[in-house]
PDB file of C-alpha atoms in Angstrom:
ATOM      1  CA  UNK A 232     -16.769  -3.908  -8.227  1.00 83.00           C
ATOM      2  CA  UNK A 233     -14.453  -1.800  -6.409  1.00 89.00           C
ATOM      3  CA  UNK A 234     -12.012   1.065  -7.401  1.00 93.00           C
ATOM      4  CA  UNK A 235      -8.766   1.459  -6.261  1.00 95.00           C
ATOM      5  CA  UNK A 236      -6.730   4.845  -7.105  1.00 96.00           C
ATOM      6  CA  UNK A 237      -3.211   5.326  -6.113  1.00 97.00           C
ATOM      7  CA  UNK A 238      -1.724   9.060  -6.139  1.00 97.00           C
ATOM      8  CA  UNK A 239       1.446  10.765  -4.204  1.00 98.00           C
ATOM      9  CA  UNK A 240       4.221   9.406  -6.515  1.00 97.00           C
ATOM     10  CA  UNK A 241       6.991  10.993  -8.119  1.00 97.00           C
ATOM     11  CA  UNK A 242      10.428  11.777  -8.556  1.00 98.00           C
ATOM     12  CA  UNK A 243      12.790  12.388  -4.813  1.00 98.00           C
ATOM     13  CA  UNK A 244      16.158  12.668  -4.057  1.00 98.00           C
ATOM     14  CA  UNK A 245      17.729   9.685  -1.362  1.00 98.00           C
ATOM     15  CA  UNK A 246      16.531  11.155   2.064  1.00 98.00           C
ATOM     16  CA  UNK A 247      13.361  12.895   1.289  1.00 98.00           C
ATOM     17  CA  UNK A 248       9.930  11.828   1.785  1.00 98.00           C
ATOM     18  CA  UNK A 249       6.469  11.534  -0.398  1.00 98.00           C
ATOM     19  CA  UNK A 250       3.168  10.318   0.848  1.00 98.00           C
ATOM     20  CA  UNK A 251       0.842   7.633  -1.048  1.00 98.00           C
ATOM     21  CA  UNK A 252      -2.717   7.648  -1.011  1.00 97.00           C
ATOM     22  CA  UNK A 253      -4.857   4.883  -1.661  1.00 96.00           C
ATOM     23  CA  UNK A 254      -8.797   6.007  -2.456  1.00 94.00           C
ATOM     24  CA  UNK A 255     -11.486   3.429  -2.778  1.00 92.00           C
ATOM     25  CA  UNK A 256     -15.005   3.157  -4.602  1.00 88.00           C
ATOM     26  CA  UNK A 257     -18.093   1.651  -5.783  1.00 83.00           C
ATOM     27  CA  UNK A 258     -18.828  -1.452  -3.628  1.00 74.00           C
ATOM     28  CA  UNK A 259     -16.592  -0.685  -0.727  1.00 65.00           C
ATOM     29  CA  UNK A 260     -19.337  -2.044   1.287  1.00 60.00           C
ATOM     30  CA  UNK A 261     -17.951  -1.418   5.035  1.00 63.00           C
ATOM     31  CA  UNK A 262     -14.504  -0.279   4.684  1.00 68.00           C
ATOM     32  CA  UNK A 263     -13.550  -1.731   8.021  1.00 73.00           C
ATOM     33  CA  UNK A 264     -14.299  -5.360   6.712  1.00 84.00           C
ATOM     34  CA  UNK A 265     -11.454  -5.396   4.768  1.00 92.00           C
ATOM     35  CA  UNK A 266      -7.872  -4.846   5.481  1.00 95.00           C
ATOM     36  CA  UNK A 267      -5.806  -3.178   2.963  1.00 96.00           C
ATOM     37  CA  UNK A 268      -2.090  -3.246   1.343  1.00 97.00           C
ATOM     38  CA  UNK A 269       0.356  -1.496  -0.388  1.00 98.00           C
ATOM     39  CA  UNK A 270       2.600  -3.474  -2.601  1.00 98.00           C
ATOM     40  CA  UNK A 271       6.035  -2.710  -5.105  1.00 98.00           C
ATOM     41  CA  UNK A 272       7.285  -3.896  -7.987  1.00 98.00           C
ATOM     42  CA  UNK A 273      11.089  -2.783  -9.541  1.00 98.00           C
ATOM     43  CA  UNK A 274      11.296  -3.163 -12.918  1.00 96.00           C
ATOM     44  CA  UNK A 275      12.374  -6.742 -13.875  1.00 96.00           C
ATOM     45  CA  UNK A 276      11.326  -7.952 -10.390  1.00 97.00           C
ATOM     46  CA  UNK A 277       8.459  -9.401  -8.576  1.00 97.00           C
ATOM     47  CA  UNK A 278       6.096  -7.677  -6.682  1.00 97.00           C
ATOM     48  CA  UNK A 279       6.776  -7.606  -3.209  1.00 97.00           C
ATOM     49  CA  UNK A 280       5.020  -6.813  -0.217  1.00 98.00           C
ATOM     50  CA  UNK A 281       5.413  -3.287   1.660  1.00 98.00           C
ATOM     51  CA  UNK A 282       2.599  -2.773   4.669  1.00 98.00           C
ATOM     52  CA  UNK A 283      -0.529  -4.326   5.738  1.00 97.00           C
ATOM     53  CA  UNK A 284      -3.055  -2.660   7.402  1.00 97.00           C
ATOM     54  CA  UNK A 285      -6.501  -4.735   9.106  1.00 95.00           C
ATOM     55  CA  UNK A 286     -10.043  -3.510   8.619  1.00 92.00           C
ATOM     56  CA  UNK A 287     -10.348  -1.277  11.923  1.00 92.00           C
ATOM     57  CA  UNK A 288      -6.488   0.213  11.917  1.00 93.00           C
ATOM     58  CA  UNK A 289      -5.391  -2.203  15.049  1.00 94.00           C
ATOM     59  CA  UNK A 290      -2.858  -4.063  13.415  1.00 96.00           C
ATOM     60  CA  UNK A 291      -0.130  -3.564  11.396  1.00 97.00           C
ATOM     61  CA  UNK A 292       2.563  -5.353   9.541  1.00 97.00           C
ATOM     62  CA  UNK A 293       6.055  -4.417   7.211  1.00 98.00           C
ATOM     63  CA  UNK A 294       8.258  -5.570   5.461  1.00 98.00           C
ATOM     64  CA  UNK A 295      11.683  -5.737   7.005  1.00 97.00           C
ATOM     65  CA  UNK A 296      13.415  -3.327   3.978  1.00 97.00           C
ATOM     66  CA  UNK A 297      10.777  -0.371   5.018  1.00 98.00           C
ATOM     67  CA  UNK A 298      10.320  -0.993   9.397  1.00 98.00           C
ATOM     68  CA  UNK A 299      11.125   2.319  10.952  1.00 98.00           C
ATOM     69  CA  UNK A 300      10.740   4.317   7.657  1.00 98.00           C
ATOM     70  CA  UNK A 301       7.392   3.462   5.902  1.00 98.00           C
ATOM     71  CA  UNK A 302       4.397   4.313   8.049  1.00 98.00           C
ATOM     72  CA  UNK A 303       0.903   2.804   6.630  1.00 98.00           C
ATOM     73  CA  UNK A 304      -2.621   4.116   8.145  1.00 97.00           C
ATOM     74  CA  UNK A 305      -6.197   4.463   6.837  1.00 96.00           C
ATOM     75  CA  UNK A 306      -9.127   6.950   7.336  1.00 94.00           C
ATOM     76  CA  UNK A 307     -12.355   4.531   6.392  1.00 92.00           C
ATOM     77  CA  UNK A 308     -14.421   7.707   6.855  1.00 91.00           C
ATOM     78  CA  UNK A 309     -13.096   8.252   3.383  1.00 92.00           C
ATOM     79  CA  UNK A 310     -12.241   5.000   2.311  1.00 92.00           C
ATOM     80  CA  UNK A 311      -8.831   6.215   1.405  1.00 94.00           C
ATOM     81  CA  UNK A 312      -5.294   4.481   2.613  1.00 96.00           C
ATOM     82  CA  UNK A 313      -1.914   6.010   2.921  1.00 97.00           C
ATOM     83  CA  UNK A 314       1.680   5.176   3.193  1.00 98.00           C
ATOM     84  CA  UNK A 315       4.124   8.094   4.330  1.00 98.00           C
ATOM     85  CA  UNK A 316       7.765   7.326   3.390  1.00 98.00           C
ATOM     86  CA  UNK A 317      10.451   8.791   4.917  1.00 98.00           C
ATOM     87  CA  UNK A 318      14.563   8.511   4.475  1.00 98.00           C
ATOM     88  CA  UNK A 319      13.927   6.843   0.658  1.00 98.00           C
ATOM     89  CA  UNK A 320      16.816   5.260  -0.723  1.00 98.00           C
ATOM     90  CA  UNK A 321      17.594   4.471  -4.479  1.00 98.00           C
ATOM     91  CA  UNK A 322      16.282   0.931  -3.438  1.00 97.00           C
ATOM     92  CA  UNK A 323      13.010   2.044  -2.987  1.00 98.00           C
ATOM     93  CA  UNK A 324      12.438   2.959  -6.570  1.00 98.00           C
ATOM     94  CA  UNK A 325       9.143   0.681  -7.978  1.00 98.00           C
ATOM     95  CA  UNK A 326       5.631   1.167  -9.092  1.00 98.00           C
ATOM     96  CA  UNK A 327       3.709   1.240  -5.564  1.00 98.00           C
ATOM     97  CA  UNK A 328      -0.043  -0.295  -5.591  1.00 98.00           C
ATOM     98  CA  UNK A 329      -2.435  -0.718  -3.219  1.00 97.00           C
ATOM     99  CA  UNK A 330      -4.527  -3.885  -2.705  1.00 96.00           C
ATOM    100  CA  UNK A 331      -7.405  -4.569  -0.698  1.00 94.00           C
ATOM    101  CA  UNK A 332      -7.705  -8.057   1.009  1.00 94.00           C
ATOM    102  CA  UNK A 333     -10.281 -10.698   1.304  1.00 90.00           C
ATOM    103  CA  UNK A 334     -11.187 -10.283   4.785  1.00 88.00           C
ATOM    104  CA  UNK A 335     -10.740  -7.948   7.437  1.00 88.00           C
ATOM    105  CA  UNK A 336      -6.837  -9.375   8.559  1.00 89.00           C
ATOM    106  CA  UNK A 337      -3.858  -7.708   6.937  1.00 91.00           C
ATOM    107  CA  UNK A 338      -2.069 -11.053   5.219  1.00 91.00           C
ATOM    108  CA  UNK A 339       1.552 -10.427   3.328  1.00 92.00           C
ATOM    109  CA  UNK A 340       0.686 -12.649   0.744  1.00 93.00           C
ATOM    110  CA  UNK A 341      -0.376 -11.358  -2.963  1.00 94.00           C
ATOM    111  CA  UNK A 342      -3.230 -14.390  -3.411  1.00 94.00           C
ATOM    112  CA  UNK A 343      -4.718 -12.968  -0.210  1.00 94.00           C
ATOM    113  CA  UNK A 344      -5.618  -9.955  -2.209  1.00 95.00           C
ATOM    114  CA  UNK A 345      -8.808  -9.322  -4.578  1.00 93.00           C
ATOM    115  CA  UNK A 346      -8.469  -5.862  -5.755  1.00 94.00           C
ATOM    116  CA  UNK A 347      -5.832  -3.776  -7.045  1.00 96.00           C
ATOM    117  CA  UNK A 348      -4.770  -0.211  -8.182  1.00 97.00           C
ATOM    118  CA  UNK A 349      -3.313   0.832 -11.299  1.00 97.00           C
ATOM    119  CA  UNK A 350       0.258   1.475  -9.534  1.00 98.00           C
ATOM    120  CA  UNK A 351       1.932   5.159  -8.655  1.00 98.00           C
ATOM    121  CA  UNK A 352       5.783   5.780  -9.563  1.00 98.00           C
ATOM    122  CA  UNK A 353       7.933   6.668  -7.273  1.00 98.00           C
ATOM    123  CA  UNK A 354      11.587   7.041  -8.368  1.00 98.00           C
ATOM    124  CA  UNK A 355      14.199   7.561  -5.928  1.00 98.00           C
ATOM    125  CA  UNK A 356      17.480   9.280  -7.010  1.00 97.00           C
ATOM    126  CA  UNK A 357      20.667   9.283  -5.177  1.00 93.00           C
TER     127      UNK A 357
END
């Protein structure tokens, strides 16, 4: 099994910034395989992709409603994943989790994803 542990959220005001981590455990195996994810979900709303990340760092994706705000990066010396967000808006306000995929691409699809955190809050008011 594998852990995932979300941490960073909390309560901004439109323009500031927080920074997500994602830390992982028990059978990470080699944290390169994998490529990772973060993920948000408003209330009443589907969860949505944010970032992708692949196993080695290389290559990147986002969604179009975080490019040029949201930066996503790893450190698989300590298994851990992060996502700094910068400028927030009120639209931004969700539960944020982290997901690690099957293989060592970073997919934007949920079903491409095997593990998943509990979720972080981050609220965003204007």
């Amino acid at each position: 099994q594998v852990q995932l542990v979300e941490s960073g959220g909390g309560l901004v005001q439109a323009g500031g910034s927080l920074r997500l981590s994602c830390a992982a455990s028990g059978r990470t195996r080699i944290a390169s395989s994998y490529a990772m994810a973060w993920f948000r979900q408003a209330a009443g709303k589907e969860r949505d992709f944010v970032a992708s990340i692949s196993g080695s760092g290389s290559r990147i994706n986002y969604a179009d409603s975080v490019k040029g705000r949201f930066t996503i990066s790893r450190d698989n010396d300590k298994n851990t994943m992060y996502l700094q967000m910068n400028s927030l808006k009120p639209e931004d306000t969700a539960v944020y989790y982290c997901a690690r995929a099957r293989g060592t691409l970073p997919p934007s699809q949920r079903s491409e994803y095997d593990y998943w955190g509990q979720g972080t809050q981050v609220t965003v008011s204007s």
